Amino acid sequence: MKRLKNNIVASGAIALLAAFFLSSCLKNEQKDLKAVETEMERSSLSAYDLHTFVTDTGNFKYEFLTPELQQYDNAEEPYTDFPGGLDFRMYDPEGKSVKSQVRCNKARYFKKKNLWELNNDVVAVTEKGDVLNTEQMFWNTAERRIYSDKFVKINTKGQMITGRGFESDDRLSKYEIKHPGGEIDVEDKK
């Protein structure tokens, strides 16, 4: 009887020790996972009130303005966030005047895909002076293609074209409205 009691106590002690050991391993594992998740969620670069010029042989090529930039290099799919929006201007070959411009109230750039996602009051002005308005636009810089599946309005000299979804080259010189909503001739009083 005494021996049975000792075996039960020993078995109970071993079971208690094993449960303690396993639970402490699980706690550490969860803690380690949370640390990894936190590291992935933490931005690797932050910048505020950023105003940058890109030049080529002394001439302005691009101008880039944003109130906030947050870069996430450790994310599963690395990206840069522009929570306050951005204003991107492209200059003429002499670098003297802005030839086209894109601005929005929120943006994200996906590094591996070379893809910009522009959101909230996106306005693009082309070299010809055409103005495109939409709530969301994607710009694939590798394919040199701009597209959206949202409502779009394009004001050209003398016309306003609306529709849902469009695709264009990255200069917005050749575009196609996927589901046109109408074309309105506008009299230019200039």
XYZ file of C-alpha atoms in Angstrom:
190
model
C 0.000 0.000 0.000
C 2.854 2.309 0.941
C 4.542 1.520 -2.370
C 1.343 2.277 -4.342
C 1.031 5.599 -2.549
C 4.652 6.506 -3.416
C 4.076 5.540 -7.087
C 0.931 7.714 -7.231
C 2.799 10.645 -5.640
C 5.772 10.170 -7.992
C 3.501 9.861 -11.034
C 1.597 12.949 -9.947
C 4.833 14.886 -9.460
C 6.092 13.845 -12.904
C 2.778 14.797 -14.518
C 2.809 18.168 -12.721
C 6.428 18.788 -13.780
C 5.644 17.825 -17.414
C 2.578 20.122 -17.462
C 4.641 22.987 -16.029
C 7.432 22.379 -18.563
C 5.028 22.228 -21.533
C 3.081 25.308 -20.461
C 6.275 27.314 -20.013
C 7.404 26.253 -23.514
C 4.072 27.321 -24.974
C 4.243 30.668 -23.186
C 7.733 31.308 -24.542
C 6.675 30.243 -28.012
C 3.678 32.616 -27.935
C 5.885 35.394 -26.568
C 8.423 34.782 -29.353
C 5.648 34.833 -31.973
C 4.316 38.126 -30.591
C 7.830 39.595 -30.725
C 8.191 38.550 -34.376
C 4.725 39.940 -35.217
C 5.559 43.221 -33.463
C 8.842 43.475 -35.384
C 6.994 42.915 -38.672
C 4.412 45.574 -37.755
C 7.003 48.174 -36.732
C 8.110 50.620 -39.417
C 11.781 50.448 -40.343
C 11.837 54.064 -41.550
C 9.701 57.090 -40.692
C 9.862 60.525 -42.283
C 7.719 63.607 -41.819
C 7.169 66.645 -44.039
C 9.251 65.086 -46.802
C 9.955 67.214 -49.885
C 12.368 65.589 -52.333
C 13.619 66.400 -55.824
C 15.102 63.832 -58.200
C 17.486 65.372 -60.714
C 19.225 64.193 -63.853
C 22.289 66.086 -65.096
C 21.289 69.121 -63.059
C 17.660 69.255 -64.240
C 14.634 68.531 -62.092
C 13.037 65.286 -63.145
C 10.562 64.549 -60.309
C 9.320 66.272 -57.183
C 7.796 64.343 -54.314
C 5.917 65.807 -51.316
C 4.284 63.956 -48.414
C 3.445 64.860 -44.821
C 4.319 61.344 -43.589
C 6.135 58.269 -44.864
C 6.241 54.927 -42.996
C 8.349 52.146 -44.534
C 7.778 48.506 -43.518
C 10.724 46.431 -44.769
C 10.055 43.506 -42.375
C 6.455 42.922 -43.460
C 5.643 39.720 -45.323
C 5.126 41.920 -48.394
C 7.335 45.023 -47.852
C 5.582 48.332 -48.465
C 5.766 52.058 -47.838
C 2.734 53.829 -46.449
C 1.786 57.474 -47.047
C -1.110 57.947 -44.573
C -1.293 61.706 -45.190
C -1.229 61.356 -48.973
C 1.320 62.524 -51.501
C 1.896 64.943 -54.343
C 4.101 63.674 -57.191
C 5.180 66.038 -59.991
C 7.020 65.195 -63.211
C 9.013 67.939 -64.935
C 9.660 68.676 -68.592
C 13.027 67.497 -70.066
C 14.652 70.864 -69.277
C 13.495 70.595 -65.646
C 11.848 74.014 -65.712
C 8.112 73.364 -65.477
C 5.761 70.663 -64.199
C 4.407 68.647 -67.146
C 2.154 66.270 -65.169
C 1.116 65.688 -61.585
C -0.618 63.097 -59.390
C -1.910 63.737 -55.882
C -4.032 61.798 -53.400
C -4.973 61.776 -49.721
C -3.594 58.293 -48.962
C -1.136 56.003 -50.742
C 0.839 52.797 -50.423
C 3.783 51.506 -52.481
C 4.439 47.752 -52.706
C 8.170 47.340 -53.301
C 8.302 43.794 -54.756
C 5.439 44.432 -57.189
C 6.528 47.971 -58.176
C 2.912 48.920 -57.529
C 1.431 52.160 -56.210
C -2.048 52.153 -54.695
C -3.447 55.701 -54.583
C -6.641 56.347 -52.620
C -9.079 59.063 -51.548
C -9.578 61.957 -53.941
C -6.982 60.944 -56.535
C -6.308 63.702 -59.076
C -3.980 63.264 -62.051
C -3.157 66.090 -64.474
C -1.624 65.044 -67.806
C 0.842 66.837 -70.071
C -2.097 67.919 -72.262
C -3.906 69.388 -69.256
C -6.526 66.611 -69.009
C -7.664 66.055 -65.410
C -8.564 62.583 -64.123
C -10.492 62.163 -60.846
C -11.159 58.863 -59.049
C -11.217 57.407 -55.534
C -8.680 54.663 -56.239
C -5.975 54.197 -58.831
C -3.158 51.667 -59.250
C 0.111 52.550 -60.957
C 2.319 49.614 -61.959
C 5.686 51.251 -62.634
C 7.271 48.051 -64.014
C 4.522 47.648 -66.636
C 4.148 51.446 -67.045
C 0.381 50.996 -66.644
C -2.307 52.870 -64.655
C -5.721 51.342 -63.926
C -8.780 51.362 -61.675
C -12.121 49.604 -61.334
C -13.742 52.590 -59.544
C -15.766 55.492 -60.901
C -13.612 57.844 -62.974
C -14.142 61.304 -64.439
C -11.818 62.732 -67.078
C -12.015 66.397 -68.071
C -10.360 67.160 -71.381
C -10.441 70.380 -73.351
C -14.077 70.499 -74.356
C -15.261 67.157 -72.922
C -16.071 65.447 -69.651
C -15.965 61.638 -69.824
C -17.232 59.460 -66.976
C -17.395 55.743 -66.349
C -16.428 52.861 -64.128
C -12.947 51.446 -64.509
C -10.166 52.540 -66.819
C -6.750 51.500 -68.052
C -3.986 53.686 -69.426
C -0.290 54.008 -70.135
C 1.630 55.692 -67.310
C 1.537 59.065 -69.097
C -2.277 58.938 -69.359
C -1.937 59.685 -73.071
C -3.751 56.527 -74.247
C -6.600 55.489 -71.998
C -9.705 53.344 -72.183
C -12.798 53.705 -69.998
C -14.069 50.166 -69.304
C -17.756 51.026 -68.722
C -18.362 54.538 -70.063
C -21.137 56.566 -68.502
C -21.327 59.369 -70.985
C -19.515 62.062 -72.826
C -20.466 65.686 -72.472
C -19.267 68.451 -74.762
C -18.287 71.493 -72.745
C -17.934 74.944 -74.288
C -14.554 76.483 -73.531
C -14.988 80.247 -73.024
C -11.295 81.102 -73.247
